[in-house]
Coordinates of N, CA and C in Angstrom, one line a residue:
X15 N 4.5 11.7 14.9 CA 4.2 11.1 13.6 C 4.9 9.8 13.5
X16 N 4.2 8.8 12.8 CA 4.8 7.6 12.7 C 5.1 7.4 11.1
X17 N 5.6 6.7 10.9 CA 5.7 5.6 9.4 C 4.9 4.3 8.9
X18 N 4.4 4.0 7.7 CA 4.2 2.3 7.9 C 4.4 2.7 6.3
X19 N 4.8 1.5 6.0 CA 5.3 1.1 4.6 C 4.8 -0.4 4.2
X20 N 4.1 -0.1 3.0 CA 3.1 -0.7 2.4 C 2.8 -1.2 0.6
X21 N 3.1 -2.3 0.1 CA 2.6 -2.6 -0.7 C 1.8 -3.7 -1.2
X22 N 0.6 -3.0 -2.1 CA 0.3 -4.0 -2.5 C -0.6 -4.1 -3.6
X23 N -0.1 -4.2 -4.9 CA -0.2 -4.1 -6.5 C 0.6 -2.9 -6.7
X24 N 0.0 -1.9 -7.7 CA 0.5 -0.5 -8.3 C 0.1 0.3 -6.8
X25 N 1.8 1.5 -6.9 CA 1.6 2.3 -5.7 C 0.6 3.2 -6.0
X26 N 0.3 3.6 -7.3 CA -1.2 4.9 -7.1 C -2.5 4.1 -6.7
X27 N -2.7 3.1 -6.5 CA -3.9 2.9 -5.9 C -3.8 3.1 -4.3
X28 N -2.5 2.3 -3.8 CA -2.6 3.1 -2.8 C -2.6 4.2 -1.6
X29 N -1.7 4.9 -2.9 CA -1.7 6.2 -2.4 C -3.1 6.7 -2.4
X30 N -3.7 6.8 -3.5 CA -5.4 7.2 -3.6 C -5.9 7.1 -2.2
X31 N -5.7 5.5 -1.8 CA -7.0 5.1 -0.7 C -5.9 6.2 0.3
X32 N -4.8 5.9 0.8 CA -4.5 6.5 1.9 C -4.7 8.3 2.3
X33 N -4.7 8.7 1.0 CA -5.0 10.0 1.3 C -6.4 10.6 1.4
X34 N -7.0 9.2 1.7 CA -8.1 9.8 2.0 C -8.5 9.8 3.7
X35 N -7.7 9.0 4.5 CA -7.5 8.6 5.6 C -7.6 9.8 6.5
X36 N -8.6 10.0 7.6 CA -8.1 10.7 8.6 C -6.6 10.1 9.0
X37 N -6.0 11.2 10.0 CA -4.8 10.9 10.4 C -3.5 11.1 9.8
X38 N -4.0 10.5 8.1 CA -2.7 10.2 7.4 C -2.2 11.5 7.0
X39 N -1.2 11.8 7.0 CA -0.3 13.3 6.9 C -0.1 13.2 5.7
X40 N 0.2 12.4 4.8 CA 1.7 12.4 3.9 C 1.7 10.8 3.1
X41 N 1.8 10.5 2.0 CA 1.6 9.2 1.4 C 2.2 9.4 0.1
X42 N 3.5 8.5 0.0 CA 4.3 8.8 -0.9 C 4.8 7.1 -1.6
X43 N 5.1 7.8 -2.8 CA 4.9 6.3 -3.7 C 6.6 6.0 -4.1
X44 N 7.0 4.8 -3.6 CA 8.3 4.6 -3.8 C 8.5 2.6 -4.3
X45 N 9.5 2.4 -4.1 CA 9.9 1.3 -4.2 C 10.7 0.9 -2.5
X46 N 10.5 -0.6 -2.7 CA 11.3 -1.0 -1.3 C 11.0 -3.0 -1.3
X47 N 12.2 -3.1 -0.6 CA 12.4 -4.4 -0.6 C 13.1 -5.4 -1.6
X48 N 13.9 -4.5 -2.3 CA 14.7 -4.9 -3.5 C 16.2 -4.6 -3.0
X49 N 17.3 -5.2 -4.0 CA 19.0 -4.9 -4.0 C 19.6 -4.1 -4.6
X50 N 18.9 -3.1 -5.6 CA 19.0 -2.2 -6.5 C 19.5 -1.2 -5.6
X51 N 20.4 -0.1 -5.3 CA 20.3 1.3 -4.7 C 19.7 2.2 -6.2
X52 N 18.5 2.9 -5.5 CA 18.1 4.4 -6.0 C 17.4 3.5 -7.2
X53 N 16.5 2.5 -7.5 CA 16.2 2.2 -8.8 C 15.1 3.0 -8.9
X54 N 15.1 3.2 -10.5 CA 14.2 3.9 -11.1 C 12.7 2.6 -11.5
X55 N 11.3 3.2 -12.5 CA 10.5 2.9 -12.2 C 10.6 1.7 -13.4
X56 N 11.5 2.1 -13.9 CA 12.0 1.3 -15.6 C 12.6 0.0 -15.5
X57 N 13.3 0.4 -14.2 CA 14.1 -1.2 -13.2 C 13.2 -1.6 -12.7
X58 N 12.4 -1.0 -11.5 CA 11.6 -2.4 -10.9 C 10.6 -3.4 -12.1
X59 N 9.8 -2.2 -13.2 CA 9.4 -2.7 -14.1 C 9.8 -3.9 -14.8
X60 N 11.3 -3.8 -15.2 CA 11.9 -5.0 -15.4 C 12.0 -6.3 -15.0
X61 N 11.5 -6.0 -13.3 CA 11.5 -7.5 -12.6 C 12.6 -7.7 -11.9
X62 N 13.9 -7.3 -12.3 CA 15.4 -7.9 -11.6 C 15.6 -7.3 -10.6
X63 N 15.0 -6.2 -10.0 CA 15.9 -5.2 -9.1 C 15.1 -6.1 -7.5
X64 N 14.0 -6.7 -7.5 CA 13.9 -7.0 -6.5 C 12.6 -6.4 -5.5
X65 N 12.6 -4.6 -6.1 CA 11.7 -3.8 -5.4 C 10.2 -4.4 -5.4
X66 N 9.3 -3.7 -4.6 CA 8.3 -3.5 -4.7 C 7.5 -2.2 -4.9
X67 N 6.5 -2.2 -5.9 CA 6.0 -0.5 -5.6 C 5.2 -0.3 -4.5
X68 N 5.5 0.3 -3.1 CA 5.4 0.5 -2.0 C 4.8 1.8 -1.8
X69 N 3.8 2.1 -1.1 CA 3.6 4.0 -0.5 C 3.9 3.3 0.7
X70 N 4.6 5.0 1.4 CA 5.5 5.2 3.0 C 4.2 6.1 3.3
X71 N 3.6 5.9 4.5 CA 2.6 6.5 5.4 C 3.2 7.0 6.1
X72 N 2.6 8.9 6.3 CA 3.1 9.0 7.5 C 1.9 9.8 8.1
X73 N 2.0 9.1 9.3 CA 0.7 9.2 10.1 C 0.2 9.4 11.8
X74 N -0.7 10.2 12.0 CA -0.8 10.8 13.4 C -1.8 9.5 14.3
X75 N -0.7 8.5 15.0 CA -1.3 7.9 16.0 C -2.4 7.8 16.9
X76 N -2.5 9.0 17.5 CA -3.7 9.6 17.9 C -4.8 9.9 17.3
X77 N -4.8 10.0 16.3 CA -5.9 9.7 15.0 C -6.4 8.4 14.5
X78 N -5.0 8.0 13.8 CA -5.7 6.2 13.4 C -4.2 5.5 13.8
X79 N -4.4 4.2 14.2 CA -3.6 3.6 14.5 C -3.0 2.6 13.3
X80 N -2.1 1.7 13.3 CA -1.4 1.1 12.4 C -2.3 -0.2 12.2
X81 N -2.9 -0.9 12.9 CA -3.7 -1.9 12.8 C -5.0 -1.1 12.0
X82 N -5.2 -0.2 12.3 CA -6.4 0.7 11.0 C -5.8 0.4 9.8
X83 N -5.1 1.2 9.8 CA -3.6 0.9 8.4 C -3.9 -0.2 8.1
X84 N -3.8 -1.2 8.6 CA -3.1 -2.7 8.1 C -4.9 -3.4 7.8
X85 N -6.0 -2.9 8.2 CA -7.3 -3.4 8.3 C -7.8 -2.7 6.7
X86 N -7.5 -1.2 6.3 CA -7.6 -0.7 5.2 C -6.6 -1.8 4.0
X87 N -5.6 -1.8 4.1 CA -4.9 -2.3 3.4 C -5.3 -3.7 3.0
X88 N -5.9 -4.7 3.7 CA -6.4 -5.9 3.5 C -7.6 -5.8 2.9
X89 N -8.7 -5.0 3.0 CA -9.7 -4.5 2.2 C -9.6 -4.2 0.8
X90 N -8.6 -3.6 0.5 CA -8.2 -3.2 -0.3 C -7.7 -3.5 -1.9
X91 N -6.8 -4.8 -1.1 CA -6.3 -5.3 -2.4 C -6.4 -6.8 -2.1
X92 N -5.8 -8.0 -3.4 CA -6.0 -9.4 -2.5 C -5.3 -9.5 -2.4
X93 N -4.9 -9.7 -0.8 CA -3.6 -10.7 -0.2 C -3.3 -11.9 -0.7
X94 N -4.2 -12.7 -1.2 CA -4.2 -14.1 -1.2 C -3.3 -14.7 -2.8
X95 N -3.1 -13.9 -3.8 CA -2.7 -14.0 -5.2 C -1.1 -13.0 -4.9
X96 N -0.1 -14.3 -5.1 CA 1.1 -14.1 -5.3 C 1.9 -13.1 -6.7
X97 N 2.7 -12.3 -6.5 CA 2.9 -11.3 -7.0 C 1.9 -11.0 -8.0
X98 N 0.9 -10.8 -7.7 CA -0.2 -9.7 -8.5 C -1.4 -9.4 -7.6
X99 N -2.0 -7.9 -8.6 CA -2.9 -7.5 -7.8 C -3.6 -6.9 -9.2
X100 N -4.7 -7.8 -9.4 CA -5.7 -7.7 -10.9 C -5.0 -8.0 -12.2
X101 N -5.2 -6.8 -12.8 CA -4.6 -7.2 -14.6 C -2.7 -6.9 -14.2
X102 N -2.6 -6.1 -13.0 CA -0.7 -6.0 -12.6 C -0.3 -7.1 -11.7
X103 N 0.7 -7.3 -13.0 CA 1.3 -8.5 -12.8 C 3.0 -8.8 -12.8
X104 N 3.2 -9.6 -11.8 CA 4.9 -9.2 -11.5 C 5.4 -9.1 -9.7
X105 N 6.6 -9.4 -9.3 CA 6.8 -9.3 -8.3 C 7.0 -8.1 -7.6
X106 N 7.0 -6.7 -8.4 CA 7.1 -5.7 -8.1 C 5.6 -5.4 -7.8
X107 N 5.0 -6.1 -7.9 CA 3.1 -5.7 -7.5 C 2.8 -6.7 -6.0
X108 N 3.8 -7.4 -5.3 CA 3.7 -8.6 -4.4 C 2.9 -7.7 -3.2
X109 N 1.9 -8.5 -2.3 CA 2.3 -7.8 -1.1 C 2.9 -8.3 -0.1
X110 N 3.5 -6.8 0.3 CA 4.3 -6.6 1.5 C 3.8 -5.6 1.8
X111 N 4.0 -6.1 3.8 CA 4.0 -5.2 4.5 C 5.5 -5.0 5.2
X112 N 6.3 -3.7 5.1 CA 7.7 -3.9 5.2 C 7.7 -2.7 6.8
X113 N 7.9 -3.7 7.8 CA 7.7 -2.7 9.2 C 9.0 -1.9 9.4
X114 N 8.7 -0.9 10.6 CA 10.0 -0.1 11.0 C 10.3 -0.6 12.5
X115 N 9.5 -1.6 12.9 CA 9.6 -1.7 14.5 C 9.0 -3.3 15.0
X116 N 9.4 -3.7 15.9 CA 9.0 -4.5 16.4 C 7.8 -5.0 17.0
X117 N 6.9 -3.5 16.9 CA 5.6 -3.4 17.9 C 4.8 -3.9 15.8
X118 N 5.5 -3.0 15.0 CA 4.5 -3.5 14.1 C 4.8 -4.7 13.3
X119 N 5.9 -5.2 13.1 CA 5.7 -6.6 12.7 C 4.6 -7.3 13.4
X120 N 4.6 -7.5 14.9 CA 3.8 -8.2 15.7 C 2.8 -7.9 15.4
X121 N 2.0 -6.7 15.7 CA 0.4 -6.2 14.6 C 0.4 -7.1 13.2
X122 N 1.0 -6.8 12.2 CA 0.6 -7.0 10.7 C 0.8 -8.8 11.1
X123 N 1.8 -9.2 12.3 CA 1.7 -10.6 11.9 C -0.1 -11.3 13.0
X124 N -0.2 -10.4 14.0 CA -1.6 -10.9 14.2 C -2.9 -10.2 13.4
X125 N -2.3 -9.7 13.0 CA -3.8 -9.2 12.0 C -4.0 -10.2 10.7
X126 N -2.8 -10.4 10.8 CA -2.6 -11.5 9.2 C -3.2 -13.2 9.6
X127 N -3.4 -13.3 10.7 CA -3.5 -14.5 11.5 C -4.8 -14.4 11.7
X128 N -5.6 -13.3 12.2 CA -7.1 -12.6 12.4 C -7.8 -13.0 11.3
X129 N -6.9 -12.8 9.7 CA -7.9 -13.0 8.7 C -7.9 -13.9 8.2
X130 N -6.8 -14.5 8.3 CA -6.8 -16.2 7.7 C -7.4 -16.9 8.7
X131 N -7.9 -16.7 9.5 CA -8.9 -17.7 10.7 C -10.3 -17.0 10.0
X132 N -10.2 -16.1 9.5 CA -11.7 -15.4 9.3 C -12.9 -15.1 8.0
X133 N -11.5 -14.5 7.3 CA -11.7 -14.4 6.0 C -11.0 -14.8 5.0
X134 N -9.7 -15.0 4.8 CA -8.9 -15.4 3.8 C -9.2 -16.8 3.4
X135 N -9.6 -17.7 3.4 CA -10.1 -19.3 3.3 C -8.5 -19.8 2.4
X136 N -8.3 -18.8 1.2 CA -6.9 -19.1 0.4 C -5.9 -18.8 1.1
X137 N -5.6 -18.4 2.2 CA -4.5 -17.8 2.8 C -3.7 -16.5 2.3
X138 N -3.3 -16.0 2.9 CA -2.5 -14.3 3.1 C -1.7 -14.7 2.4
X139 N -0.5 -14.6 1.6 CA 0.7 -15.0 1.2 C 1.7 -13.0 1.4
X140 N 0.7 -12.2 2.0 CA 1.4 -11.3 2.3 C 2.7 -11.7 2.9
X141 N 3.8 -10.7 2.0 CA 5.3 -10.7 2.8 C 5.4 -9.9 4.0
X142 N 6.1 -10.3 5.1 CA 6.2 -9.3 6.3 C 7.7 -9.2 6.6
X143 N 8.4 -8.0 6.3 CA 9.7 -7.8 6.8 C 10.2 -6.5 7.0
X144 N 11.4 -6.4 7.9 CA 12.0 -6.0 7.8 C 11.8 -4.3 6.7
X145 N 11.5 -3.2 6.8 CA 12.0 -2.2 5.7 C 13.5 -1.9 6.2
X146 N 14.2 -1.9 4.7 CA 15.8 -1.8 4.9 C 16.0 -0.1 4.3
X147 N 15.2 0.0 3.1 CA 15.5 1.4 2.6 C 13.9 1.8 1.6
X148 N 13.8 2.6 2.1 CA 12.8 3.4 0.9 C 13.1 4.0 0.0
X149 N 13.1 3.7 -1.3 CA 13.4 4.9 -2.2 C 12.2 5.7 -2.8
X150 N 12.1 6.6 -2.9 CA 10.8 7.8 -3.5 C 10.4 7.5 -4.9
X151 N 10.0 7.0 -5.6 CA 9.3 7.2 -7.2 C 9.5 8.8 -7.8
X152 N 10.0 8.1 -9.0 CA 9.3 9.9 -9.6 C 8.8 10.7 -9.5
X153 N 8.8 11.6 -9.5 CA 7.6 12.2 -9.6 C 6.6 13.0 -10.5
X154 N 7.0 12.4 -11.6 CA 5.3 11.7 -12.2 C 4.1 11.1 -11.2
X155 N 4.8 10.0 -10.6 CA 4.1 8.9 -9.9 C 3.9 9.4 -8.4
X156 N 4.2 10.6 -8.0 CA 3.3 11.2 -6.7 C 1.9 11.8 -7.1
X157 N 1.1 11.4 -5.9 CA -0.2 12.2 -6.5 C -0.9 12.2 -7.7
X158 N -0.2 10.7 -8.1 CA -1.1 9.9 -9.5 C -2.8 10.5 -9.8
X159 N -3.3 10.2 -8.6 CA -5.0 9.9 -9.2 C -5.4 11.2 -8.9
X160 N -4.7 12.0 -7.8 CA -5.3 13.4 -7.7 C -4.8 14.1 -9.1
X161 N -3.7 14.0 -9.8 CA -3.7 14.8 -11.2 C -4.0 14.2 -12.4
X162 N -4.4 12.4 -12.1 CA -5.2 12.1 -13.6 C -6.4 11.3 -13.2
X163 N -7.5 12.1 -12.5 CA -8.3 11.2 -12.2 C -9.4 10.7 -13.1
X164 N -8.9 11.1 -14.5 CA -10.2 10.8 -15.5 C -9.0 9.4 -16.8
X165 N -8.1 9.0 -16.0 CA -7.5 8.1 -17.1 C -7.7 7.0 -17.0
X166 N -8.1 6.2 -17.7 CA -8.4 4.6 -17.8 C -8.2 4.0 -16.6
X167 N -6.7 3.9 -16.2 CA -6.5 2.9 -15.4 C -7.1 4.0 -13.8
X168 N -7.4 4.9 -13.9 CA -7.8 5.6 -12.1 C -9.1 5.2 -12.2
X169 N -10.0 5.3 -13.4 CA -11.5 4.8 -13.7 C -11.6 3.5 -13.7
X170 N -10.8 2.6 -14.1 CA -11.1 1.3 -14.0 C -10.8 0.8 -13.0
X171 N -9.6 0.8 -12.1 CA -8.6 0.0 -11.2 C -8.5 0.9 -9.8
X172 N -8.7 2.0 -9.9 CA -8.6 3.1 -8.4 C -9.7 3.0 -8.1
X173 N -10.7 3.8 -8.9 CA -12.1 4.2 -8.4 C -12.9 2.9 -7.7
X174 N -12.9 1.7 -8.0 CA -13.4 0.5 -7.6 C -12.8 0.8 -6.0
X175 N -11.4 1.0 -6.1 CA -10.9 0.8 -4.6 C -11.2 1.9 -3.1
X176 N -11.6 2.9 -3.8 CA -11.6 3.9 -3.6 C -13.2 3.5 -3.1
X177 N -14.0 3.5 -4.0 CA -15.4 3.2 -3.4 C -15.4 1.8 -2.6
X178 N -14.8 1.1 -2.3 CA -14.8 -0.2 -1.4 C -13.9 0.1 -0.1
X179 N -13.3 1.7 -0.1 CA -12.8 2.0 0.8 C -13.7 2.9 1.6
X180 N -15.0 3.8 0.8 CA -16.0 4.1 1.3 C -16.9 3.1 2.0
X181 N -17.2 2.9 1.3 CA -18.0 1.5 2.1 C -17.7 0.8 3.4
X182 N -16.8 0.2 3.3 CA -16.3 -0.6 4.2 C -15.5 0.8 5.4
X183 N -15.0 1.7 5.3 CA -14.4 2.5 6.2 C -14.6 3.7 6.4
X184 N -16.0 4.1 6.1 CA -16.5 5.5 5.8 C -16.3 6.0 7.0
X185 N -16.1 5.9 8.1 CA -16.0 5.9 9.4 C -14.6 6.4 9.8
X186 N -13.7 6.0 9.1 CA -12.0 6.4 8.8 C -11.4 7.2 8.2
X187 N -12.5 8.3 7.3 CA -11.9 9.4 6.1 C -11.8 10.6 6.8
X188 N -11.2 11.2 5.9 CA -11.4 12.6 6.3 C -12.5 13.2 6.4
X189 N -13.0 13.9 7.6 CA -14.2 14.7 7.8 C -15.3 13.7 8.3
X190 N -14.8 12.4 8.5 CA -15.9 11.5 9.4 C -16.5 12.2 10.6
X191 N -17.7 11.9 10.8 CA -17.8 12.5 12.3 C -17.6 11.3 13.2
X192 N -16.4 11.2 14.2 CA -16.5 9.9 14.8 C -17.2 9.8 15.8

């Protein structure tokens, strides 16, 4: 099993898409990329601590690879609008992709290259660094949309994502026939 750590706007949307993922084991909503130790959801909210709301993938290589990962992830949300992602707004919503390895900085940084030659015309402003620490979220905030999937913001702001993750990667879910 591998890792990839990921943000980009609110962590329940992308927990939603990733647990739908062949492959993906495990998708957990945390904070990362901040100077705070152990901050709560009240801090990064604040803005000062630095974090990002991030999900940690953890995922069977032999199934889907990290450039899948990183091809979902750009579908997903817009790279191109500096700390926000829709009506969430703030540097705790930035994206980042925060690697564990050298094989995948070099992915996220030629995939990020792939789409600003292709699609991005505004440019990526995705962050790429370094993950130093992961901290875990609440848990309230695990398994968001699977225990409130009828609340405003999963109906307005998930489900859009969720169906544009059908679409475009129906081919990538659980129970695909590949």
């Amino acid at each position: 099993m591998e890792q990839a750590t990921l943000g980009g706007g609110c962590f329940w949307c992308l927990e939603a898409v990733y647990q739908q993922v062949q492959g993906v084991e495990a998708v957990v909503s945390g904070y990362a990329g901040g100077h705070v130790p152990n901050p709560t959801y009240r801090q990064v909210c604040g803005k000062d601590t630095g974090h990002a709301e991030v999900v940690q993938i953890t995922y069977d290589p032999a199934q889907v690879s990290y450039r899948t990962l990183l091809e979902i992830f750009f579908t997903i949300h817009n790279p191109t609008t500096r700390n926000r992602e829709g009506a969430d707004v703030g540097p705790q919503y930035r994206s980042i992709i925060l690697w564990h390895d050298a094989e995948q900085r070099e992915t996220a940084e030629a995939v990020i290259d792939e789409l600003n030659a292709s699609v991005f015309s505004d440019g990526i402003v995705t962050e790429v660094e370094p993950l130093d620490t992961f901290y875990e979220a609440e848990t309230n905030h695990q398994d968001y949309y699977e225990t409130n999937p009828s609340r405003p913001y999963c109906r307005a702001v998930i489900d859009p994502k969720l169906k544009k993750l059908r679409q475009k990667h129906a081919d990538k879910l659980r129970g695909a026939v590949a």
